[in-house]
Short mmCIF file of C-alpha atoms in Angstrom, two decimals:
data_model
loop_
_atom_site.label_atom_id
_atom_site.label_comp_id
_atom_site.label_asym_id
_atom_site.label_seq_id
_atom_site.Cartn_x
_atom_site.Cartn_y
_atom_site.Cartn_z
CA GLY A 1 119.29 145.18 64.36
CA ILE A 2 118.04 141.87 62.91
CA VAL A 3 119.09 139.98 66.06
CA PHE A 4 117.36 142.59 68.24
CA LEU A 5 114.09 142.18 66.28
CA ALA A 6 114.42 138.39 66.38
CA ALA A 7 114.81 138.64 70.22
CA ILE A 8 111.87 140.97 70.94
CA VAL A 9 109.18 140.18 68.39
CA PRO A 10 108.13 136.71 69.75
CA PRO A 11 107.84 137.88 73.40
CA LEU A 12 105.93 140.96 72.34
CA CYS A 13 103.52 138.86 70.29
CA TYR A 14 102.90 136.56 73.27
CA GLY A 15 102.60 139.63 75.47
CA ALA A 16 99.89 141.04 73.11
CA LEU A 17 97.82 137.94 73.74
CA LEU A 18 98.06 138.50 77.49
CA ALA A 19 97.16 142.14 76.99
CA ALA A 20 94.03 141.04 75.06
CA ALA A 21 92.99 138.90 78.08
CA ASP A 22 93.91 141.46 80.75
CA ARG A 23 93.60 145.09 79.75
CA ARG A 24 95.69 146.50 82.55
CA TRP A 25 98.23 147.48 79.98
CA ALA A 26 100.24 149.85 82.12
CA LEU A 27 100.62 147.19 84.81
CA LEU A 28 101.56 144.57 82.25
CA LEU A 29 104.22 146.84 80.81
CA VAL A 30 105.72 147.41 84.27
CA VAL A 31 105.91 143.68 85.13
CA PHE A 32 107.28 142.96 81.59
CA LEU A 33 110.10 145.45 82.28
CA TRP A 34 110.61 143.75 85.65
CA GLY A 35 111.28 140.49 83.85
CA ILE A 36 113.87 142.17 81.62
CA ALA A 37 115.57 143.85 84.62
CA ALA A 38 115.46 140.68 86.74
CA ALA A 39 117.31 138.86 83.95
CA MET A 40 119.93 141.49 83.19
CA LEU A 41 120.55 142.98 86.63
CA VAL A 42 119.95 140.14 89.04
CA ALA A 43 119.93 136.60 87.59
CA SER A 44 122.69 136.98 84.96
CA PRO A 45 125.35 138.32 87.37
CA LEU A 46 124.41 135.80 90.06
CA ASN A 47 124.57 132.92 87.53
CA ASP A 48 127.98 134.06 86.48
CA VAL A 49 129.16 134.19 90.13
CA LEU A 50 127.73 130.73 90.79
CA LEU A 51 129.34 129.21 87.70
CA ALA A 52 132.69 130.73 88.48
CA HIS A 53 132.52 129.29 92.01
CA LEU A 54 131.51 125.85 90.79
CA VAL A 55 134.18 125.76 88.09
CA ALA A 56 136.84 126.53 90.67
CA GLY A 57 136.07 123.40 92.52
CA ARG A 58 135.27 120.71 89.93
CA ASP A 59 135.36 119.76 86.27
CA ALA A 60 134.11 122.62 84.03
CA ALA A 61 131.56 120.52 82.16
CA ARG A 62 130.12 119.10 85.37
CA ALA A 63 130.01 122.59 86.85
CA ARG A 64 128.05 123.99 83.93
CA GLU A 65 125.55 121.12 84.21
CA LEU A 66 125.13 121.63 87.91
CA ALA A 67 124.65 125.38 87.49
CA ALA A 68 122.11 124.92 84.74
CA THR A 69 119.98 122.28 86.54
CA ALA A 70 120.31 123.22 90.23
CA GLY A 71 121.57 126.82 90.48
CA ALA A 72 120.07 128.79 87.68
CA PRO A 73 116.44 127.63 88.18
CA VAL A 74 116.50 128.76 91.80
CA ILE A 75 118.22 132.12 91.09
CA GLU A 76 116.04 133.00 88.13
CA GLU A 77 112.69 131.95 89.66
CA LEU A 78 113.36 133.90 92.85
CA ALA A 79 114.45 136.98 90.86
CA LYS A 80 111.18 136.85 88.82
CA ALA A 81 108.99 136.01 91.81
CA ALA A 82 110.33 139.10 93.65
CA GLY A 83 108.33 141.28 91.24
CA LEU A 84 105.09 139.54 92.18
CA VAL A 85 105.94 139.68 95.92
CA LEU A 86 106.46 143.48 95.58
CA ILE A 87 102.99 143.83 94.01
CA VAL A 88 101.45 141.85 96.89
CA LEU A 89 103.27 144.04 99.42
CA LEU A 90 102.76 147.44 97.79
CA ARG A 91 99.48 147.10 95.87
CA PRO A 92 97.78 143.88 96.92
CA VAL A 93 94.58 144.90 95.08
CA LEU A 94 96.39 144.23 91.82
CA LEU A 95 96.99 140.54 92.62
CA ARG A 96 93.87 139.11 94.25
CA THR A 97 93.23 135.82 92.40
CA ALA A 98 95.08 132.97 90.81
CA ARG A 99 94.23 134.40 87.42
CA ASP A 100 95.78 137.76 88.33
CA GLY A 101 98.94 135.96 89.36
CA ILE A 102 99.09 133.76 86.25
CA VAL A 103 98.76 136.74 83.86
CA LEU A 104 101.23 138.93 85.75
CA GLY A 105 103.72 136.06 86.24
CA ALA A 106 103.54 135.08 82.60
CA CYS A 107 104.29 138.69 81.60
CA ILE A 108 107.31 138.80 83.85
CA GLY A 109 108.48 135.51 82.22
CA LEU A 110 108.11 136.96 78.72
CA GLY A 111 110.26 139.88 79.63
CA PHE A 112 112.85 137.54 81.07
CA ASP A 113 112.82 135.52 77.88
CA LEU A 114 113.30 138.64 75.82
CA ALA A 115 116.45 139.58 77.76
CA GLU A 116 117.81 136.06 77.50
CA ASN A 117 117.12 135.92 73.77
CA LEU A 118 119.35 138.87 73.11
CA GLY A 119 122.42 136.90 74.21
CA TYR A 120 121.51 133.56 72.86
CA LEU A 121 120.42 134.72 69.48
CA MET A 122 123.46 136.90 69.03
CA LEU A 123 125.66 133.82 69.64
CA THR A 124 123.47 131.88 67.20
CA ALA A 125 123.91 134.53 64.50
CA VAL A 126 127.66 134.55 64.99
CA GLN A 127 127.88 130.79 64.79
CA GLY A 128 125.33 130.04 62.17
CA GLY A 129 124.74 133.24 60.16
CA ALA A 130 121.25 134.11 58.87
CA VAL A 131 120.15 130.46 58.68
CA GLY A 132 121.31 129.80 62.22
CA LEU A 133 119.52 132.94 63.48
CA ALA A 134 116.31 131.93 61.80
CA ARG A 135 116.52 128.43 63.27
CA GLY A 136 117.33 129.82 66.75
CA THR A 137 114.42 132.28 66.59
CA TRP A 138 111.99 129.46 65.71
CA VAL A 139 113.29 127.12 68.34
CA ARG A 140 113.97 129.53 71.19
CA GLY A 141 111.75 132.52 70.43
CA VAL A 142 108.64 130.83 69.03
CA LEU A 143 108.51 127.20 70.29
CA GLY A 144 110.30 127.77 73.59
CA GLY A 145 109.29 131.42 73.94
CA VAL A 146 106.70 130.72 76.71
CA LYS A 147 108.92 128.68 78.99
CA HIS A 148 109.64 131.40 81.51
CA ALA A 149 106.05 132.57 81.23
CA VAL A 150 104.86 129.11 82.26
CA PHE A 151 107.35 128.92 85.14
CA THR A 152 106.54 132.26 86.64
CA ALA A 153 102.81 131.87 86.01
CA THR A 154 102.99 128.87 88.37
CA THR A 155 104.46 131.10 91.10
CA GLY A 156 101.87 133.79 90.37
CA ALA A 157 99.03 131.22 90.67
CA GLY A 158 100.20 130.28 94.15
CA LEU A 159 100.50 133.91 95.27
CA GLY A 160 97.08 134.82 93.84
CA TRP A 161 95.41 131.82 95.39
CA ALA A 162 96.92 132.63 98.78
CA ALA A 163 95.79 136.25 98.57
CA GLY A 164 92.20 135.11 99.05
CA ARG A 165 92.97 133.03 102.18
CA ARG A 166 93.12 134.20 105.78
CA GLY A 167 95.18 131.47 107.44
CA LEU A 168 98.84 132.23 107.81
CA ARG A 169 99.85 128.70 106.91
CA ALA A 170 98.01 128.75 103.64
CA ARG A 171 99.37 132.25 102.80
CA LEU A 172 102.92 131.05 103.25
CA ALA A 173 102.83 127.34 102.33
CA VAL A 174 100.99 127.64 98.99
CA PRO A 175 103.28 130.34 97.52
CA GLY A 176 106.28 128.34 98.73
CA LEU A 177 105.00 125.21 96.99
CA ALA A 178 104.21 127.21 93.84
CA ILE A 179 107.81 128.61 93.70
CA GLY A 180 109.09 125.12 94.24
CA ALA A 181 106.92 123.84 91.36
CA ALA A 182 108.26 126.69 89.18
CA VAL A 183 111.88 125.75 90.03
CA LEU A 184 111.18 122.06 89.35
CA GLN A 185 109.70 122.89 85.87
CA HIS A 186 112.65 125.06 85.16
CA ALA A 187 115.11 122.42 86.19
CA ILE A 188 113.34 119.88 84.05
CA TRP A 189 113.47 122.23 81.05
CA ASN A 190 117.23 122.85 81.54
CA GLY A 191 118.20 119.30 82.35
CA VAL A 192 115.87 117.38 79.96
CA ALA A 193 114.30 119.58 77.28
CA SER A 194 117.33 121.68 76.45
CA ARG A 195 119.53 118.62 76.12
CA ALA A 196 116.98 116.74 74.08
CA ILE A 197 116.55 119.76 71.73
CA THR A 198 120.27 120.10 71.33
CA ARG A 199 120.64 116.43 70.50
CA ALA A 200 117.76 116.67 68.00
CA LEU A 201 119.27 119.70 66.34
CA CYS A 202 122.69 118.20 66.20
CA GLY A 203 121.55 114.91 64.68
CA ALA A 204 125.02 113.29 65.07
CA PRO A 205 124.94 109.64 63.82
CA ALA A 206 127.09 108.57 66.81
CA PRO A 207 127.93 110.00 70.23
CA ASP A 208 131.41 111.17 69.16
CA ALA A 209 130.46 112.11 65.57
CA ALA A 210 130.22 115.68 64.27
CA CYS A 211 126.79 117.37 64.09
CA LEU A 212 124.99 117.43 60.77
CA PRO A 213 125.30 120.73 58.81
CA ALA A 214 121.68 121.55 59.42
CA PRO A 215 118.68 119.71 60.99
CA GLY A 216 115.93 118.35 58.70
CA ALA A 217 112.45 119.71 58.44
CA GLN A 218 111.06 116.86 60.63
CA VAL A 219 113.34 117.81 63.44
CA LEU A 220 112.30 121.49 63.39
CA LEU A 221 108.61 120.97 62.71
CA VAL A 222 107.89 117.70 64.57
CA ASN A 223 110.64 116.52 66.95
CA VAL A 224 111.42 119.79 68.73
CA PRO A 225 107.76 120.90 69.02
CA LEU A 226 106.97 117.55 70.66
CA ILE A 227 109.84 117.98 73.14
CA VAL A 228 108.58 121.48 74.03
CA LEU A 229 105.03 120.22 74.34
CA VAL A 230 105.92 117.30 76.68
CA CYS A 231 108.05 119.53 79.00
CA LEU A 232 105.90 122.66 79.02
CA GLY A 233 102.45 121.33 78.32
CA PRO A 234 101.51 120.14 81.74
CA GLY A 235 102.42 123.42 83.38
CA ALA A 236 100.69 125.49 80.70
CA ALA A 237 97.55 123.31 80.86
CA ALA A 238 97.42 123.72 84.68
CA ALA A 239 97.78 127.49 84.39
CA TRP A 240 95.03 127.62 81.78
CA VAL A 241 92.67 125.66 83.99
CA LEU A 242 93.35 127.83 87.01
CA ALA A 243 92.95 131.02 84.98
CA ARG A 244 89.62 129.81 83.62
#
């Protein structure tokens, strides 16, 4: 029960901020649930299949690295973007501007993060107990809790911008570029931010040394927030400007 609360409270709090900015609460709930379903029913099984295929043909560590930086970003961003595309096809009036796309995309991303948190925080609790769960909730749920929201908001911005254009080239090219930008941000997070956060939390004095029993306050309150800011800040700032 504690793990469940730790997984859902941060995304719900961030979602409440979106609901305050866009009062289409029923629509926000639907896309939030799409994010959860996309993670559990689409992205997770496909990621497992991809990893199994890669492991069969190369070193396991290299396969996991390739899946995280090249495979998972594509699979997950397409799974989340499918919800926005369905809205455009079925009820285009609901996604008419870049701001609409940013809000709806961010809400899908929060649902996706919630679903991912359940697995990651359960593992954290098993490995680190209550202290590990608290640390994981802070790092993953609070500091990194908007990562998928930023990625999918980028896709939504492109779809929303294209909705107001008549040319076929713009209506296809801009969303394609937006999804590409979302995948790129996701790959940077998986390949750069996640590794940097892991190294910071480990705090090993040498490459082959054991991790410290627990990271210091500076790591949790300064180092990790700076890593998150550097990797997510540009995308979040761009979404904010477009939404304004």
